[in-house]
PDB file of C-alpha atoms in Angstrom:
ATOM      1  CA  MET A   1     120.009   8.894  26.733  1.00 59.00           C
ATOM      2  CA  ASN A   2     117.259  10.186  29.088  1.00 65.00           C
ATOM      3  CA  PRO A   3     118.827  13.494  30.303  1.00 66.00           C
ATOM      4  CA  SER A   4     117.319  13.163  33.680  1.00 57.00           C
ATOM      5  CA  ARG A   5     118.360   9.570  34.236  1.00 54.00           C
ATOM      6  CA  GLY A   6     120.687   8.866  36.895  1.00 52.00           C
ATOM      7  CA  ARG A   7     119.701  11.914  38.975  1.00 54.00           C
ATOM      8  CA  SER A   8     116.933  10.850  40.929  1.00 46.00           C
ATOM      9  CA  ARG A   9     117.950  11.836  44.261  1.00 49.00           C
ATOM     10  CA  LYS A  10     115.097  12.728  46.516  1.00 47.00           C
ATOM     11  CA  ARG A  11     114.242  16.399  47.217  1.00 49.00           C
ATOM     12  CA  SER A  12     111.567  18.386  48.861  1.00 44.00           C
ATOM     13  CA  HIS A  13     109.498  20.409  46.715  1.00 46.00           C
ATOM     14  CA  ARG A  14     107.695  22.015  49.675  1.00 47.00           C
ATOM     15  CA  PRO A  15     108.136  25.920  49.558  1.00 46.00           C
ATOM     16  CA  PRO A  16     110.047  27.274  52.502  1.00 46.00           C
ATOM     17  CA  THR A  17     107.682  28.809  55.003  1.00 46.00           C
ATOM     18  CA  GLY A  18     107.245  32.496  54.994  1.00 49.00           C
ATOM     19  CA  ARG A  19     109.393  33.104  52.101  1.00 66.00           C
ATOM     20  CA  ALA A  20     108.153  34.560  48.786  1.00 70.00           C
ATOM     21  CA  PRO A  21     109.141  32.832  45.604  1.00 80.00           C
ATOM     22  CA  THR A  22     112.269  34.281  43.927  1.00 94.00           C
ATOM     23  CA  PHE A  23     112.218  35.482  40.437  1.00 96.00           C
ATOM     24  CA  LEU A  24     114.142  32.237  39.328  1.00 97.00           C
ATOM     25  CA  ALA A  25     111.353  30.234  41.146  1.00 96.00           C
ATOM     26  CA  ILE A  26     108.784  31.967  39.269  1.00 94.00           C
ATOM     27  CA  TYR A  27     110.549  31.614  35.837  1.00 96.00           C
ATOM     28  CA  LEU A  28     111.267  27.981  36.074  1.00 97.00           C
ATOM     29  CA  ASN A  29     107.732  27.121  37.311  1.00 95.00           C
ATOM     30  CA  ASP A  30     106.196  29.076  34.440  1.00 94.00           C
ATOM     31  CA  HIS A  31     108.433  26.911  32.107  1.00 95.00           C
ATOM     32  CA  LEU A  32     107.071  23.845  33.971  1.00 95.00           C
ATOM     33  CA  THR A  33     103.696  24.871  33.308  1.00 93.00           C
ATOM     34  CA  GLY A  34     104.345  25.318  29.778  1.00 93.00           C
ATOM     35  CA  ALA A  35     105.851  21.780  29.695  1.00 94.00           C
ATOM     36  CA  ASN A  36     102.740  20.397  31.222  1.00 93.00           C
ATOM     37  CA  GLY A  37     100.411  21.847  28.493  1.00 92.00           C
ATOM     38  CA  GLY A  38     103.112  20.913  25.870  1.00 93.00           C
ATOM     39  CA  VAL A  39     102.985  17.249  26.794  1.00 94.00           C
ATOM     40  CA  GLU A  40      99.233  17.083  26.865  1.00 92.00           C
ATOM     41  CA  LEU A  41      98.766  18.914  23.504  1.00 92.00           C
ATOM     42  CA  LEU A  42     101.173  16.597  21.936  1.00 93.00           C
ATOM     43  CA  ARG A  43      99.609  13.525  23.317  1.00 93.00           C
ATOM     44  CA  ARG A  44      96.178  14.841  21.951  1.00 90.00           C
ATOM     45  CA  ALA A  45      97.677  15.691  18.412  1.00 90.00           C
ATOM     46  CA  ALA A  46      99.145  12.251  18.456  1.00 91.00           C
ATOM     47  CA  ARG A  47      95.693  10.473  19.094  1.00 91.00           C
ATOM     48  CA  ALA A  48      94.134  12.525  16.421  1.00 88.00           C
ATOM     49  CA  HIS A  49      96.524  11.013  13.790  1.00 84.00           C
ATOM     50  CA  ARG A  50      96.703   7.533  15.547  1.00 88.00           C
ATOM     51  CA  GLY A  51      97.843   4.905  13.014  1.00 86.00           C
ATOM     52  CA  ALA A  52      99.542   7.368  10.505  1.00 84.00           C
ATOM     53  CA  ALA A  53     103.369   8.290  10.454  1.00 81.00           C
ATOM     54  CA  LEU A  54     102.476  11.765  11.977  1.00 80.00           C
ATOM     55  CA  GLY A  55     100.692  10.193  14.732  1.00 86.00           C
ATOM     56  CA  SER A  56     103.678   7.926  15.606  1.00 85.00           C
ATOM     57  CA  SER A  57     106.270  10.769  15.338  1.00 86.00           C
ATOM     58  CA  LEU A  58     104.152  13.152  17.463  1.00 92.00           C
ATOM     59  CA  GLU A  59     103.874  10.538  20.187  1.00 93.00           C
ATOM     60  CA  SER A  60     107.859  10.089  20.147  1.00 93.00           C
ATOM     61  CA  LEU A  61     108.091  13.735  20.551  1.00 94.00           C
ATOM     62  CA  ALA A  62     105.559  13.844  23.482  1.00 95.00           C
ATOM     63  CA  GLU A  63     107.701  11.298  25.201  1.00 96.00           C
ATOM     64  CA  GLN A  64     110.674  13.591  24.764  1.00 96.00           C
ATOM     65  CA  VAL A  65     108.960  16.549  25.874  1.00 96.00           C
ATOM     66  CA  ALA A  66     107.961  14.496  29.062  1.00 97.00           C
ATOM     67  CA  GLN A  67     111.603  13.605  29.695  1.00 98.00           C
ATOM     68  CA  ASP A  68     112.668  17.083  29.177  1.00 98.00           C
ATOM     69  CA  ARG A  69     110.062  18.206  31.920  1.00 97.00           C
ATOM     70  CA  ALA A  70     111.524  15.585  34.194  1.00 97.00           C
ATOM     71  CA  SER A  71     114.881  17.103  33.565  1.00 98.00           C
ATOM     72  CA  LEU A  72     113.560  20.491  34.509  1.00 98.00           C
ATOM     73  CA  ARG A  73     112.170  19.316  37.735  1.00 97.00           C
ATOM     74  CA  THR A  74     115.759  17.767  38.415  1.00 97.00           C
ATOM     75  CA  VAL A  75     117.176  21.145  37.759  1.00 98.00           C
ATOM     76  CA  MET A  76     114.668  22.762  40.149  1.00 97.00           C
ATOM     77  CA  ALA A  77     115.426  20.381  42.816  1.00 97.00           C
ATOM     78  CA  ASP A  78     119.244  21.070  42.333  1.00 97.00           C
ATOM     79  CA  LEU A  79     118.762  24.668  42.984  1.00 97.00           C
ATOM     80  CA  ASP A  80     116.243  24.102  45.731  1.00 96.00           C
ATOM     81  CA  VAL A  81     113.496  25.700  43.600  1.00 96.00           C
ATOM     82  CA  PRO A  82     110.078  24.479  45.031  1.00 94.00           C
ATOM     83  CA  VAL A  83     107.390  23.229  42.328  1.00 92.00           C
ATOM     84  CA  MET A  84     104.138  25.547  42.612  1.00 88.00           C
ATOM     85  CA  ARG A  85     101.638  22.963  42.448  1.00 79.00           C
ATOM     86  CA  THR A  86      99.064  25.600  41.376  1.00 66.00           C
ATOM     87  CA  SER A  87     101.173  26.900  38.311  1.00 55.00           C
ATOM     88  CA  ALA A  88     101.902  23.208  37.339  1.00 52.00           C
ATOM     89  CA  ALA A  89      98.209  22.483  37.111  1.00 50.00           C
ATOM     90  CA  LEU A  90      97.565  25.543  35.071  1.00 52.00           C
ATOM     91  CA  GLY A  91      99.474  24.104  32.155  1.00 48.00           C
ATOM     92  CA  ARG A  92      97.116  21.227  32.023  1.00 50.00           C
ATOM     93  CA  PHE A  93      93.854  23.680  32.171  1.00 45.00           C
ATOM     94  CA  ALA A  94      95.412  26.017  29.627  1.00 47.00           C
ATOM     95  CA  GLU A  95      95.736  23.118  27.207  1.00 47.00           C
ATOM     96  CA  ARG A  96      92.241  22.032  27.642  1.00 47.00           C
ATOM     97  CA  VAL A  97      90.886  25.716  27.169  1.00 41.00           C
ATOM     98  CA  GLY A  98      92.919  25.818  24.067  1.00 48.00           C
ATOM     99  CA  ARG A  99      90.805  23.046  22.479  1.00 48.00           C
ATOM    100  CA  LEU A 100      87.738  25.641  22.442  1.00 43.00           C
ATOM    101  CA  LYS A 101      89.475  27.940  20.157  1.00 52.00           C
ATOM    102  CA  PRO A 102      87.780  28.649  16.574  1.00 51.00           C
ATOM    103  CA  ASN A 103      89.160  26.222  13.852  1.00 48.00           C
ATOM    104  CA  GLY A 104      86.514  26.404  11.190  1.00 44.00           C
ATOM    105  CA  ARG A 105      84.705  23.362  12.379  1.00 45.00           C
ATOM    106  CA  ILE A 106      82.177  22.881  15.178  1.00 41.00           C
ATOM    107  CA  LEU A 107      81.624  19.160  15.538  1.00 42.00           C
ATOM    108  CA  SER A 108      84.689  17.545  14.169  1.00 52.00           C
ATOM    109  CA  ARG A 109      88.503  18.094  14.034  1.00 65.00           C
ATOM    110  CA  SER A 110      89.491  20.646  11.360  1.00 74.00           C
ATOM    111  CA  PRO A 111      92.742  20.288   9.374  1.00 76.00           C
ATOM    112  CA  LEU A 112      93.440  23.865  10.599  1.00 86.00           C
ATOM    113  CA  SER A 113      93.757  22.305  13.998  1.00 85.00           C
ATOM    114  CA  ASP A 114      96.965  20.848  12.772  1.00 88.00           C
ATOM    115  CA  VAL A 115      98.391  23.908  11.754  1.00 89.00           C
ATOM    116  CA  LEU A 116      97.656  25.936  14.741  1.00 91.00           C
ATOM    117  CA  GLU A 117      98.840  23.211  17.181  1.00 91.00           C
ATOM    118  CA  LEU A 118     102.116  22.806  15.259  1.00 93.00           C
ATOM    119  CA  GLU A 119     102.586  26.382  15.556  1.00 93.00           C
ATOM    120  CA  ALA A 120     102.003  26.488  19.254  1.00 92.00           C
ATOM    121  CA  LEU A 121     104.187  23.595  19.958  1.00 94.00           C
ATOM    122  CA  ARG A 122     106.989  25.238  17.656  1.00 94.00           C
ATOM    123  CA  MET A 123     106.789  28.319  19.737  1.00 94.00           C
ATOM    124  CA  GLY A 124     106.689  26.404  22.943  1.00 94.00           C
ATOM    125  CA  VAL A 125     109.790  24.444  22.276  1.00 96.00           C
ATOM    126  CA  GLU A 126     111.475  27.785  21.319  1.00 96.00           C
ATOM    127  CA  GLY A 127     110.696  29.182  24.564  1.00 96.00           C
ATOM    128  CA  LYS A 128     111.977  25.743  26.236  1.00 97.00           C
ATOM    129  CA  ALA A 129     115.300  26.433  24.586  1.00 98.00           C
ATOM    130  CA  ALA A 130     115.701  29.932  25.889  1.00 97.00           C
ATOM    131  CA  CYS A 131     114.934  28.726  29.266  1.00 98.00           C
ATOM    132  CA  TRP A 132     117.836  26.006  28.766  1.00 98.00           C
ATOM    133  CA  ARG A 133     120.083  28.833  27.447  1.00 98.00           C
ATOM    134  CA  SER A 134     119.198  31.027  30.484  1.00 98.00           C
ATOM    135  CA  LEU A 135     120.336  28.329  32.751  1.00 98.00           C
ATOM    136  CA  ARG A 136     123.510  27.844  30.950  1.00 98.00           C
ATOM    137  CA  SER A 137     124.348  31.332  31.592  1.00 98.00           C
ATOM    138  CA  LEU A 138     123.432  30.762  35.163  1.00 97.00           C
ATOM    139  CA  ALA A 139     125.770  27.859  35.388  1.00 97.00           C
ATOM    140  CA  ARG A 140     128.860  30.089  35.081  1.00 96.00           C
ATOM    141  CA  THR A 141     128.019  31.509  38.540  1.00 97.00           C
ATOM    142  CA  ASP A 142     126.112  28.498  40.064  1.00 97.00           C
ATOM    143  CA  PRO A 143     128.180  25.156  40.166  1.00 97.00           C
ATOM    144  CA  ARG A 144     124.838  23.146  41.211  1.00 97.00           C
ATOM    145  CA  ILE A 145     123.707  23.264  37.523  1.00 98.00           C
ATOM    146  CA  ASP A 146     124.821  20.120  35.516  1.00 97.00           C
ATOM    147  CA  THR A 147     126.162  21.864  32.317  1.00 97.00           C
ATOM    148  CA  SER A 148     126.319  18.754  30.511  1.00 98.00           C
ATOM    149  CA  LEU A 149     122.654  18.064  30.796  1.00 97.00           C
ATOM    150  CA  ILE A 150     121.850  21.552  29.902  1.00 98.00           C
ATOM    151  CA  GLU A 151     123.936  21.199  26.633  1.00 98.00           C
ATOM    152  CA  GLU A 152     122.237  18.065  25.757  1.00 98.00           C
ATOM    153  CA  LEU A 153     118.699  19.724  26.312  1.00 98.00           C
ATOM    154  CA  ILE A 154     119.634  22.507  24.126  1.00 98.00           C
ATOM    155  CA  ARG A 155     120.648  20.104  21.338  1.00 98.00           C
ATOM    156  CA  ARG A 156     117.389  18.222  21.593  1.00 97.00           C
ATOM    157  CA  ALA A 157     115.179  21.439  21.704  1.00 97.00           C
ATOM    158  CA  GLU A 158     116.972  22.603  18.603  1.00 97.00           C
ATOM    159  CA  GLN A 159     116.296  19.201  16.904  1.00 96.00           C
ATOM    160  CA  GLN A 160     112.566  19.406  18.129  1.00 96.00           C
ATOM    161  CA  MET A 161     112.201  23.242  16.608  1.00 95.00           C
ATOM    162  CA  ARG A 162     113.477  22.138  13.219  1.00 94.00           C
ATOM    163  CA  ALA A 163     111.276  19.128  12.902  1.00 92.00           C
ATOM    164  CA  LEU A 164     108.331  21.009  14.214  1.00 94.00           C
ATOM    165  CA  GLU A 165     108.710  23.745  11.712  1.00 92.00           C
ATOM    166  CA  ALA A 166     109.343  21.447   8.754  1.00 86.00           C
ATOM    167  CA  MET A 167     106.081  19.885   9.709  1.00 85.00           C
ATOM    168  CA  ARG A 168     104.076  23.051  10.314  1.00 88.00           C
ATOM    169  CA  SER A 169     105.296  24.544   6.993  1.00 88.00           C
ATOM    170  CA  ALA A 170     104.526  21.479   5.172  1.00 81.00           C
ATOM    171  CA  CYS A 171     101.029  21.298   6.764  1.00 81.00           C
ATOM    172  CA  ALA A 172     100.210  24.731   6.097  1.00 88.00           C
ATOM    173  CA  SER A 173     101.314  24.888   2.568  1.00 86.00           C
ATOM    174  CA  GLN A 174      99.405  21.935   1.622  1.00 83.00           C
ATOM    175  CA  LEU A 175      96.157  22.809   3.347  1.00 86.00           C
ATOM    176  CA  PHE A 176      95.972  26.257   2.247  1.00 87.00           C
ATOM    177  CA  ALA A 177      97.070  25.389  -1.622  1.00 85.00           C
ATOM    178  CA  ARG A 178      94.305  22.720  -1.549  1.00 80.00           C
ATOM    179  CA  GLU A 179      91.775  25.272  -0.203  1.00 82.00           C
ATOM    180  CA  ALA A 180      92.755  27.825  -2.975  1.00 82.00           C
ATOM    181  CA  ARG A 181      92.155  25.145  -5.715  1.00 81.00           C
ATOM    182  CA  GLY A 182      88.546  24.559  -4.216  1.00 77.00           C
ATOM    183  CA  ARG A 183      89.458  20.853  -3.200  1.00 59.00           C
ATOM    184  CA  ALA A 184      88.130  19.160  -0.051  1.00 50.00           C
ATOM    185  CA  VAL A 185      90.483  18.680   2.653  1.00 48.00           C
ATOM    186  CA  THR A 186      90.460  15.763   5.139  1.00 51.00           C
ATOM    187  CA  PRO A 187      92.613  15.659   8.550  1.00 48.00           C
ATOM    188  CA  HIS A 188      94.854  13.295   6.715  1.00 50.00           C
ATOM    189  CA  SER A 189      95.139  14.847   3.147  1.00 47.00           C
ATOM    190  CA  ALA A 190      98.583  16.411   3.781  1.00 49.00           C
ATOM    191  CA  GLU A 191      99.940  13.071   5.042  1.00 52.00           C
ATOM    192  CA  ALA A 192     102.268  12.615   1.998  1.00 50.00           C
ATOM    193  CA  VAL A 193     103.744  16.019   2.328  1.00 44.00           C
ATOM    194  CA  ARG A 194     104.218  15.858   6.125  1.00 51.00           C
ATOM    195  CA  LEU A 195     106.125  12.422   5.723  1.00 53.00           C
ATOM    196  CA  ARG A 196     109.003  14.382   4.257  1.00 50.00           C
ATOM    197  CA  ALA A 197     109.146  16.726   7.302  1.00 50.00           C
ATOM    198  CA  LEU A 198     109.142  13.669   9.655  1.00 53.00           C
ATOM    199  CA  ARG A 199     112.709  12.738   8.688  1.00 55.00           C
ATOM    200  CA  GLY A 200     114.023  15.601  10.861  1.00 52.00           C
ATOM    201  CA  LEU A 201     112.248  14.516  14.028  1.00 54.00           C
ATOM    202  CA  PRO A 202     114.426  13.191  16.557  1.00 51.00           C
ATOM    203  CA  GLY A 203     113.488   9.696  18.016  1.00 50.00           C
ATOM    204  CA  PRO A 204     112.692   8.877  21.602  1.00 48.00           C
ATOM    205  CA  SER A 205     115.840   8.602  23.937  1.00 50.00           C
ATOM    206  CA  PRO A 206     116.904   5.254  24.777  1.00 42.00           C
ATOM    207  CA  THR A 207     116.126   4.129  28.461  1.00 39.00           C
TER     208      THR A 207
END
């Protein structure tokens, strides 16, 4: 089930006039920024592997992360935390800047991009899980937080971390082993190894 479904009450995200953002507002907006970048990175990685099993699984994961982002917005609305539009836009900007990092190729996508992107995604989901756990702790004193929603989001994040780590590990070991043997590596050369990792990837939430 989509964790944010059924919780679509209209809320105002305009910051209160004359009030500085609280630490909680800054914290949650930072995670919203990360979610924006994560969704874009997942979708770009999925496009790079379109037609392959990895691409399909990454697209499914992108949909999950987009749903998690919507759930975060729901929690923020419940806590009367405004969305800082500038911070949200920074997530998309940072993801685009990240495309410029060295990856061993100039004009084409490098197989190393798979490893670097999966590592970044793995760390991003770990940070997301930490955010949900922080909110679970806050729920002990703040009844506005839906604890059942948070528990579901924690379980989803743990599934996502396991799947991404399996893919990252398989991709890295295959790439570097082939390089050490002096064999040419193509963007899809590790596909057979990755397929084993994809079995741990959770599917999209039913709507």
